[in-house]
Short mmCIF file of C-alpha atoms and ligand atoms in Angstrom, two decimals:
data_model
loop_
_atom_site.label_atom_id
_atom_site.label_comp_id
_atom_site.label_asym_id
_atom_site.label_seq_id
_atom_site.Cartn_x
_atom_site.Cartn_y
_atom_site.Cartn_z
CA MET A 49 108.80 106.91 288.93
CA ALA A 50 108.82 109.90 286.32
CA ILE A 51 111.36 112.45 287.10
CA SER A 52 112.07 115.55 284.88
CA PHE A 53 115.53 116.47 284.45
CA GLU A 54 114.87 119.95 282.91
CA PRO A 55 118.00 121.78 284.07
CA ASN A 56 117.35 125.04 286.01
CA PRO A 57 119.32 128.24 284.66
CA ALA A 58 121.74 127.95 287.74
CA THR A 59 122.57 124.32 286.68
CA VAL A 60 123.30 125.38 283.12
CA SER A 61 125.46 128.38 284.01
CA GLY A 62 127.31 126.34 286.52
CA LYS A 63 127.97 123.54 284.03
CA ASP A 64 129.46 125.99 281.59
CA GLU A 65 131.61 127.56 284.23
CA MET A 66 132.98 124.25 285.28
CA HIS A 67 133.57 123.22 281.81
CA GLU A 68 135.55 126.37 281.38
CA ILE A 69 137.54 125.50 284.56
CA ALA A 70 138.22 122.00 283.27
CA LEU A 71 139.66 123.43 280.03
CA ARG A 72 141.72 126.25 281.52
CA HIS A 73 142.82 124.90 284.75
CA MET A 74 142.76 121.08 284.67
CA ARG A 75 143.53 119.67 281.19
CA PRO A 76 146.68 121.76 280.69
CA ILE A 77 148.20 120.18 283.96
CA SER A 78 146.57 116.80 283.85
CA ARG A 79 149.79 114.95 282.68
CA LYS A 80 152.01 117.02 285.15
CA TYR A 81 150.36 115.85 288.25
CA ASP A 82 149.69 112.30 287.03
CA ASP A 83 153.49 112.17 286.70
CA GLN A 84 154.36 114.22 289.94
CA GLU A 85 152.03 112.15 292.16
CA HIS A 86 151.27 113.70 295.59
CA GLU A 87 152.48 117.16 294.67
CA MET A 88 150.20 119.93 295.52
CA PRO A 89 148.49 121.28 292.22
CA TRP A 90 148.56 124.94 293.41
CA GLU A 91 147.81 126.10 289.78
CA TYR A 92 144.45 124.49 290.25
CA VAL A 93 143.83 124.86 293.87
CA ARG A 94 144.32 128.63 294.02
CA PRO A 95 141.60 129.53 291.41
CA MET A 96 139.17 126.91 292.95
CA TRP A 97 139.73 128.26 296.38
CA ASP A 98 139.19 132.02 295.13
CA ARG A 99 135.96 130.77 293.66
CA ALA A 100 134.86 128.86 296.89
CA THR A 101 135.44 132.08 299.08
CA GLY A 102 133.87 134.25 296.63
CA LYS A 103 137.01 136.06 295.65
CA ALA A 104 136.60 135.22 291.91
CA GLY A 105 133.67 134.22 289.97
CA LYS A 106 130.78 132.01 291.49
CA THR A 107 131.13 129.41 294.07
CA GLU A 108 131.24 125.83 293.20
CA ALA A 109 127.84 124.12 293.76
CA GLY A 110 127.23 122.54 297.20
CA PRO A 111 124.50 120.24 298.56
CA GLY A 112 122.27 123.34 299.12
CA ASP A 113 122.18 123.97 295.37
CA GLY A 114 120.65 120.64 294.77
CA MET A 115 122.42 117.31 294.20
CA VAL A 116 121.64 117.32 290.56
CA THR A 117 123.49 120.51 290.11
CA VAL A 118 126.37 119.09 292.22
CA CYS A 119 126.41 115.88 289.84
CA VAL A 120 126.30 118.09 286.68
CA GLN A 121 129.27 120.06 287.86
CA THR A 122 131.14 117.16 289.11
CA GLU A 123 130.84 115.48 285.70
CA GLU A 124 132.26 118.63 284.09
CA LEU A 125 135.31 118.83 286.47
CA CYS A 126 136.13 115.05 286.11
CA TRP A 127 135.80 115.38 282.42
CA GLY A 128 138.73 117.83 283.17
CA ASP A 129 140.64 115.63 285.46
CA ALA A 130 139.26 113.26 288.27
CA GLY A 131 142.54 113.37 290.20
CA LEU A 132 142.64 117.04 290.35
CA TYR A 133 138.91 117.18 291.21
CA LEU A 134 139.76 115.20 294.28
CA ARG A 135 142.27 117.87 295.19
CA THR A 136 139.57 120.72 295.01
CA PRO A 137 139.94 122.61 298.40
CA SER A 138 136.72 121.77 300.05
CA PRO A 139 135.16 119.58 302.79
CA LEU A 140 134.72 116.74 300.43
CA LEU A 141 133.47 113.58 301.97
CA GLY A 142 134.35 114.94 305.53
CA GLY A 143 131.84 117.65 304.76
CA SER A 144 129.14 115.05 303.55
CA ALA A 145 129.48 113.28 306.97
CA VAL A 146 129.27 116.53 308.94
CA ALA A 147 126.22 117.72 306.93
CA ALA A 148 124.57 114.24 307.35
CA ALA A 149 125.13 113.55 310.97
CA GLY A 150 126.31 116.83 312.60
CA THR A 151 124.18 119.27 314.59
CA PRO A 152 123.52 122.80 313.06
CA ALA A 153 126.34 124.08 315.67
CA GLN A 154 128.74 121.40 314.46
CA ARG A 155 128.15 122.22 310.91
CA GLU A 156 128.87 125.85 311.46
CA ARG A 157 131.98 125.04 313.58
CA PHE A 158 133.55 122.56 311.15
CA LEU A 159 132.40 123.87 307.85
CA ALA A 160 132.40 127.65 308.17
CA PRO A 161 136.27 127.80 308.02
CA PHE A 162 135.88 126.49 304.54
CA ARG A 163 134.39 129.84 303.32
CA THR A 164 137.33 131.87 304.46
CA GLY A 165 141.09 132.26 304.96
CA GLU A 166 143.54 129.89 303.18
CA PRO A 167 142.76 126.66 301.27
CA LYS A 168 141.71 123.78 303.33
CA TRP A 169 140.45 120.19 302.79
CA GLY A 170 138.20 117.59 304.41
CA ALA A 171 138.30 113.79 304.41
CA MET A 172 136.66 110.78 305.75
CA ALA A 173 138.64 107.84 307.27
CA ILE A 174 136.64 104.61 307.53
CA THR A 175 138.96 101.99 305.82
CA GLU A 176 141.57 100.05 308.04
CA PRO A 177 143.99 97.36 307.27
CA GLN A 178 141.25 94.72 308.19
CA ALA A 179 138.15 96.69 307.36
CA GLY A 180 136.75 98.23 304.24
CA SER A 181 133.75 96.57 302.66
CA ASP A 182 133.00 95.38 306.07
CA ALA A 183 132.92 98.66 307.75
CA ALA A 184 131.44 97.14 310.79
CA ALA A 185 134.61 95.45 311.52
CA ILE A 186 136.76 98.51 312.23
CA GLN A 187 139.11 98.39 315.16
CA THR A 188 139.89 102.03 315.75
CA THR A 189 138.71 102.75 319.33
CA ALA A 190 137.25 105.92 320.86
CA VAL A 191 137.40 105.92 324.74
CA PHE A 192 135.65 108.70 326.66
CA ASP A 193 137.85 110.46 329.29
CA GLU A 194 135.47 111.98 331.87
CA LYS A 195 138.11 114.02 333.57
CA SER A 196 139.00 116.03 330.45
CA ASN A 197 135.73 115.56 328.60
CA GLU A 198 137.48 114.33 325.58
CA TRP A 199 137.27 111.24 323.28
CA VAL A 200 140.68 109.41 323.03
CA LEU A 201 141.16 107.81 319.55
CA ASN A 202 143.56 104.91 318.71
CA GLY A 203 143.97 103.16 315.33
CA THR A 204 145.14 103.03 311.84
CA LYS A 205 143.28 104.35 308.86
CA ILE A 206 144.42 103.57 305.24
CA PHE A 207 143.42 104.83 301.83
CA CYS A 208 142.06 108.33 303.03
CA THR A 209 141.33 110.42 300.04
CA ALA A 210 142.62 114.00 300.65
CA GLY A 211 143.92 112.85 304.22
CA ASP A 212 147.16 114.44 303.73
CA GLY A 213 145.89 117.83 302.81
CA ALA A 214 143.17 117.79 305.46
CA LEU A 215 145.72 117.22 308.30
CA GLU A 216 148.39 119.48 307.02
CA TYR A 217 146.56 122.73 306.38
CA GLU A 218 144.94 124.62 309.16
CA GLY A 219 141.09 124.38 309.38
CA GLY A 220 141.20 120.86 307.58
CA ILE A 221 139.04 118.02 309.03
CA VAL A 222 139.02 114.35 308.93
CA VAL A 223 135.96 112.37 309.98
CA VAL A 224 137.25 109.24 311.74
CA TRP A 225 135.00 106.25 312.14
CA ALA A 226 135.76 104.38 315.46
CA THR A 227 134.18 102.12 317.95
CA VAL A 228 133.10 103.14 321.39
CA ASP A 229 132.28 99.55 322.31
CA LYS A 230 133.53 96.62 320.42
CA SER A 231 131.01 94.21 322.07
CA ALA A 232 128.25 96.39 320.55
CA GLY A 233 129.15 95.59 316.95
CA ARG A 234 127.76 98.12 314.51
CA ALA A 235 125.89 99.96 317.18
CA GLY A 236 129.21 100.91 318.79
CA ILE A 237 130.60 102.74 315.56
CA LYS A 238 130.58 106.57 315.87
CA SER A 239 132.09 109.28 313.70
CA PHE A 240 134.42 111.95 315.31
CA VAL A 241 135.89 114.96 313.68
CA VAL A 242 139.64 115.48 314.01
CA THR A 243 140.99 118.87 313.12
CA ALA A 244 144.29 119.56 311.57
CA GLY A 245 146.82 120.26 314.27
CA THR A 246 145.38 117.98 316.67
CA PRO A 247 148.10 116.20 318.78
CA GLY A 248 148.29 112.42 318.36
CA VAL A 249 147.22 112.27 314.69
CA LYS A 250 149.85 111.88 311.96
CA VAL A 251 150.09 111.00 308.18
CA VAL A 252 152.52 108.28 307.85
CA GLY A 253 152.47 108.00 304.03
CA CYS A 254 150.57 108.44 300.88
CA GLU A 255 149.59 105.60 298.58
CA LYS A 256 151.21 105.25 295.15
CA LYS A 257 148.41 104.44 292.75
CA LEU A 258 147.35 103.13 289.33
CA GLY A 259 145.15 106.23 288.58
CA ILE A 260 143.82 109.50 290.17
CA ARG A 261 147.45 110.08 290.99
CA ALA A 262 146.96 113.75 291.60
CA SER A 263 144.71 112.74 294.58
CA ASP A 264 146.52 112.29 297.85
CA THR A 265 145.53 109.03 299.53
CA ALA A 266 146.88 108.85 302.96
CA THR A 267 147.74 106.43 305.76
CA LEU A 268 146.77 107.93 309.10
CA VAL A 269 147.84 106.85 312.57
CA LEU A 270 145.93 107.91 315.68
CA GLU A 271 147.75 107.53 318.90
CA ASP A 272 146.06 108.77 322.05
CA CYS A 273 144.51 111.42 319.85
CA ARG A 274 142.25 113.58 321.98
CA VAL A 275 139.21 115.47 320.69
CA PRO A 276 136.63 117.49 322.47
CA ALA A 277 133.36 115.68 323.56
CA ASP A 278 131.35 117.49 321.13
CA ASN A 279 133.43 116.45 318.10
CA LEU A 280 131.46 113.34 318.13
CA LEU A 281 128.91 113.34 315.22
CA GLY A 282 125.44 112.02 316.67
CA LYS A 283 124.85 110.59 320.05
CA ALA A 284 127.32 108.81 322.24
CA GLU A 285 124.70 106.48 323.46
CA VAL A 286 124.95 102.86 322.24
CA LYS A 287 121.64 101.15 321.98
CA LYS A 288 121.92 97.47 322.29
CA LYS A 289 118.62 96.09 321.12
CA GLY A 290 117.16 92.99 319.71
CA PRO A 291 118.49 91.47 316.53
CA GLY A 292 118.49 93.83 313.50
CA GLU A 293 117.87 96.86 315.97
CA GLY A 294 120.28 99.01 317.77
CA ASP A 295 122.47 99.95 314.90
CA LYS A 296 120.80 103.34 314.16
CA GLY A 297 123.96 105.22 314.73
CA PHE A 298 125.60 103.01 312.16
CA LYS A 299 122.98 103.43 309.72
CA GLY A 300 123.21 107.27 310.04
CA ALA A 301 126.86 107.02 309.38
CA MET A 302 126.25 104.80 306.30
CA ALA A 303 123.77 107.47 304.96
CA THR A 304 126.56 109.57 304.19
CA PHE A 305 126.93 107.28 301.13
CA ASP A 306 123.50 107.95 299.85
CA ALA A 307 124.78 111.50 299.16
CA SER A 308 128.37 110.50 298.08
CA ARG A 309 127.72 107.64 295.73
CA PRO A 310 125.72 109.77 293.18
CA ILE A 311 128.77 112.11 293.34
CA VAL A 312 131.27 109.30 292.66
CA ALA A 313 128.89 108.07 289.79
CA ALA A 314 129.04 111.74 288.31
CA MET A 315 132.61 111.42 288.54
CA ALA A 316 132.75 108.29 286.60
CA VAL A 317 130.49 109.63 283.93
CA GLY A 318 132.90 112.68 283.55
CA VAL A 319 135.89 110.48 282.95
CA GLY A 320 133.83 108.23 280.59
CA ARG A 321 132.68 111.32 278.60
CA ALA A 322 136.28 112.67 278.40
CA ALA A 323 137.29 109.39 276.56
CA LEU A 324 134.11 109.24 274.35
CA ASP A 325 134.40 112.82 273.39
CA PHE A 326 138.04 112.39 272.46
CA VAL A 327 137.31 109.22 270.27
CA LYS A 328 134.49 111.07 268.48
CA GLU A 329 136.65 114.14 267.85
CA GLU A 330 139.38 111.84 266.51
CA LEU A 331 137.07 109.91 264.31
CA GLU A 332 135.67 113.04 262.95
CA ARG A 333 139.26 114.41 262.28
CA GLN A 334 139.88 111.19 260.24
CA GLY A 335 136.60 111.61 258.41
CA VAL A 336 134.75 108.72 259.91
CA ALA A 337 131.20 109.70 260.34
CA ILE A 338 128.91 107.76 262.89
CA ARG A 339 125.59 107.02 261.10
CA TYR A 340 123.24 106.95 264.11
CA ASP A 341 120.30 106.23 261.81
CA ALA A 342 121.74 103.46 259.73
CA PRO A 343 120.03 99.92 260.24
CA PRO A 344 122.05 97.84 262.59
CA ARG A 345 123.05 95.37 259.83
CA GLU A 346 124.68 98.27 257.84
CA GLN A 347 126.54 99.72 260.59
CA THR A 348 130.34 99.40 260.98
CA ALA A 349 132.05 97.77 264.06
CA ILE A 350 133.20 101.30 265.01
CA GLU A 351 129.82 102.81 264.61
CA ARG A 352 128.34 100.02 266.77
CA ASP A 353 131.08 100.55 269.41
CA VAL A 354 130.56 104.44 269.64
CA ILE A 355 126.74 104.17 269.78
CA GLU A 356 126.99 101.54 272.52
CA MET A 357 129.44 103.72 274.48
CA GLU A 358 126.97 106.69 274.06
CA ALA A 359 124.06 104.70 275.23
CA GLU A 360 125.75 103.26 278.27
CA LEU A 361 127.07 106.66 279.40
CA GLN A 362 123.69 108.16 279.16
CA ALA A 363 122.10 105.24 281.15
CA ALA A 364 124.77 105.79 283.77
CA ARG A 365 124.17 109.59 283.76
CA LEU A 366 120.33 109.18 284.13
CA LEU A 367 120.71 106.76 286.96
CA THR A 368 122.94 109.30 288.69
CA TRP A 369 120.67 112.14 288.31
CA ARG A 370 117.76 109.96 289.43
CA ALA A 371 119.63 109.13 292.63
CA ALA A 372 120.58 112.76 293.15
CA LYS A 373 117.13 114.16 292.49
CA MET A 374 115.52 111.75 295.10
CA LEU A 375 117.93 113.13 297.60
CA ASP A 376 116.90 116.58 296.64
CA ARG A 377 113.28 115.57 297.27
CA GLY A 378 114.09 114.12 300.55
CA GLN A 379 113.27 110.48 299.30
CA ARG A 380 115.08 107.48 300.43
CA ASN A 381 117.61 106.83 297.68
CA ASN A 382 119.82 104.01 299.12
CA LEU A 383 118.90 101.62 296.33
CA GLU A 384 119.13 104.18 293.44
CA ALA A 385 122.49 105.53 294.82
CA SER A 386 124.02 101.98 294.63
CA MET A 387 122.46 101.36 291.13
CA ALA A 388 124.06 104.60 290.00
CA LYS A 389 127.46 103.86 291.28
CA ALA A 390 127.41 100.16 290.25
CA LYS A 391 126.44 101.07 286.72
CA ALA A 392 128.84 104.15 286.40
CA GLY A 393 131.77 102.35 287.86
CA LEU A 394 131.30 99.70 285.15
CA VAL A 395 130.47 101.86 282.35
CA VAL A 396 133.56 104.10 282.76
CA THR A 397 135.87 101.06 282.92
CA LYS A 398 134.41 99.75 279.70
CA ILE A 399 134.31 102.98 277.79
CA THR A 400 137.89 104.09 278.58
CA GLN A 401 139.21 100.59 277.65
CA LYS A 402 137.24 100.77 274.39
CA ALA A 403 138.59 104.14 273.66
CA VAL A 404 142.31 102.92 274.20
CA GLU A 405 141.34 99.90 271.84
CA LEU A 406 139.74 102.12 269.21
CA LEU A 407 142.72 104.39 269.02
CA GLY A 408 145.13 101.67 268.85
CA PRO A 409 148.86 102.37 269.82
CA GLN A 410 148.05 106.07 270.12
CA GLY A 411 145.55 105.29 272.80
CA TYR A 412 148.22 103.29 274.68
CA SER A 413 150.79 106.09 274.35
CA LYS A 414 151.34 108.65 276.97
CA LYS A 415 151.20 111.34 274.16
CA LEU A 416 147.50 111.34 274.88
CA LEU A 417 145.44 111.37 278.01
CA VAL A 418 143.36 108.46 276.98
CA GLU A 419 145.52 105.87 278.71
CA LYS A 420 145.32 108.08 281.81
CA TRP A 421 141.58 108.12 281.76
CA MET A 422 141.57 104.27 281.56
CA ARG A 423 143.78 104.22 284.76
CA ASP A 424 141.66 106.91 286.40
CA ALA A 425 138.45 105.00 285.62
CA LYS A 426 138.90 101.92 287.81
CA ILE A 427 138.65 103.65 291.09
CA ASN A 428 135.03 104.39 290.50
CA ASP A 429 134.42 100.63 290.84
CA ILE A 430 136.29 100.33 294.21
CA TYR A 431 135.90 103.30 296.52
CA GLU A 432 132.47 104.22 298.20
CA GLY A 433 131.56 100.61 298.04
CA THR A 434 133.07 98.20 295.42
CA GLN A 435 131.05 96.82 292.42
CA GLN A 436 130.20 93.78 294.31
CA ILE A 437 129.17 95.57 297.50
CA ASN A 438 126.76 97.83 295.66
CA GLN A 439 125.25 94.95 293.86
CA LEU A 440 124.95 93.25 297.10
CA ILE A 441 122.95 96.30 298.41
CA ILE A 442 120.83 96.48 295.31
CA ALA A 443 120.05 92.76 295.74
CA ARG A 444 119.17 93.21 299.38
CA ARG A 445 116.74 96.17 298.68
CA ILE A 446 115.01 94.48 295.66
CA LEU A 447 114.59 91.16 297.44
CA ASP A 448 113.97 92.77 300.87
CA TYR A 449 116.66 90.82 302.56
CA SER A 450 118.50 92.17 305.56
CA SER A 451 122.36 92.40 305.44
CA SER A 452 122.54 89.58 308.05
CA VAL A 453 120.78 87.25 305.51
CA LEU A 454 122.46 88.28 302.25
CA ARG A 455 126.11 88.91 302.79
C1 FAD B 667 142.25 105.39 295.69
C2 FAD B 667 141.35 105.09 296.86
C3 FAD B 667 140.77 106.02 297.64
C4 FAD B 667 140.06 105.65 298.78
N1 FAD B 667 139.51 106.57 299.56
C5 FAD B 667 139.07 106.26 300.76
C6 FAD B 667 138.53 107.33 301.69
O1 FAD B 667 138.57 108.53 301.40
N2 FAD B 667 138.00 106.88 303.00
C7 FAD B 667 137.97 105.61 303.20
O2 FAD B 667 137.58 105.29 304.32
N3 FAD B 667 138.33 104.52 302.45
C8 FAD B 667 138.68 104.90 301.14
N4 FAD B 667 139.20 103.95 300.18
C9 FAD B 667 139.06 102.53 300.65
C10 FAD B 667 137.88 101.87 299.76
O3 FAD B 667 136.69 102.34 300.12
C11 FAD B 667 137.95 100.43 300.08
O4 FAD B 667 139.21 99.86 299.59
C12 FAD B 667 136.83 99.62 299.46
O5 FAD B 667 135.74 99.99 300.13
C13 FAD B 667 137.18 98.06 299.51
O6 FAD B 667 137.36 97.64 300.76
P1 FAD B 667 138.61 96.77 301.37
O7 FAD B 667 139.80 97.54 300.99
O8 FAD B 667 138.39 96.28 302.49
O9 FAD B 667 138.68 95.65 300.24
P2 FAD B 667 137.89 94.10 300.44
O10 FAD B 667 136.48 94.27 301.12
O11 FAD B 667 138.82 93.25 301.00
O12 FAD B 667 137.53 93.74 299.04
C14 FAD B 667 138.33 92.77 298.13
C15 FAD B 667 137.50 92.24 297.13
O13 FAD B 667 136.40 91.44 297.74
C16 FAD B 667 135.17 91.84 297.33
N5 FAD B 667 134.11 91.58 298.45
C17 FAD B 667 134.25 92.02 299.79
N6 FAD B 667 133.25 91.58 300.47
C18 FAD B 667 132.46 91.10 299.68
C19 FAD B 667 131.13 90.34 299.82
N7 FAD B 667 130.47 90.51 300.82
N8 FAD B 667 130.63 89.83 298.67
C20 FAD B 667 131.25 89.85 297.46
N9 FAD B 667 132.45 90.42 297.34
C21 FAD B 667 132.94 90.85 298.34
C22 FAD B 667 135.18 93.32 297.01
O14 FAD B 667 134.30 93.77 296.15
C23 FAD B 667 136.77 93.31 296.37
O15 FAD B 667 136.43 92.94 295.07
C24 FAD B 667 139.84 104.26 299.05
C25 FAD B 667 140.59 103.27 298.31
C26 FAD B 667 141.17 103.72 297.24
C27 FAD B 667 141.90 102.54 296.32
#
């Protein structure tokens, strides 16, 4: 499938603007918020919110601008700092879920506040102590109370990115996955919007992490948390049909990943590029030139390493843009989104490790950000489907096996 990636003028100017933000508002505070985990980085949040609400400069790209543009801009911001990027005041994954499964009225109700007022955040809570990769095993329940016309949610959600910000600041949203009928398996899983300030939901802690430490990764407890009937995204009806059927609601919820995986892949490419750019600058400073046109037998080990890093990064970026472009065209991109995510997660892990290795003790020292990028890299191979899960999805799609056959 031939796809042209000729960037349009909006993509180019958006890229430049995000690069400027990365240089001015992210890199200078990267180390500070890596050290001061969970603290709100207002120096970054304020200018980003002013942009999002049109008070300063242009708005950051959203899905309406095209997913390729979103990916290009995401790469730039994560070149700046991936942890801070995840603190960008925006609907984030919660927004992707509302956009994918909500009605036009729900989109307006939950997403319009993100264009005005004070900074706010969105999040998506799927993972539970006993369910992550196997999202269909979630135990959080949603019971409908006919008298009050409300859903009553009970359960515990862990590792919820931006969950703390989403529930602490007015107008924030968390999209919570819960089962309305355990006996229905996947068909019983629905998603519900819980807004900040709703009684019965609380953040009980934030995870201390290896990397992306500026990002708040929260544990949420829902105890008789009541949300209005129309906070359910999609239909309440549970269709129990024959084998392989009846899980359309679940599939709809999973479709959120088709949009979010290319973005995570773009995040990975941004972190990998940060490390590679730094290595190349350092080599140049030391007078080491990379001879791209030298025959392989004459290349030094460092030249081979750098060329391989560049090739791998470019391959990951092209897979990312392909998955994004297919989404823009309305094509099914489930296979391509997993390919991009699996490749980029692996590539960023390898590149950042190689960068530390090439720079020797300097790479390992906290004087530079390279060791931080190595720590920030690994998460791209874990969340939004681990490496193994994305490879499983790729295998299923290529071999045409169902999830019940290849698991
Ligand atoms: C920093 C961070 C942020 C996160 N943010 C969010 C968020 O915002 N919202 C949210 O809902 N979740 C979030 N998560 C959770 C994340 O998506 C899950 O941790 C991840 O999907 C893995 O699921 P699990 O924890 O159940 O691990 P497990 O499924 O127990 O995985 C453990 C290992 O087993 C492997 N494995 C599992 N099943 C298979 C299989 N069938 N075949 C082969 N290998 C398999 C996995 O690949 C992994 O290597 C976040 C996690 C982290 C660390």
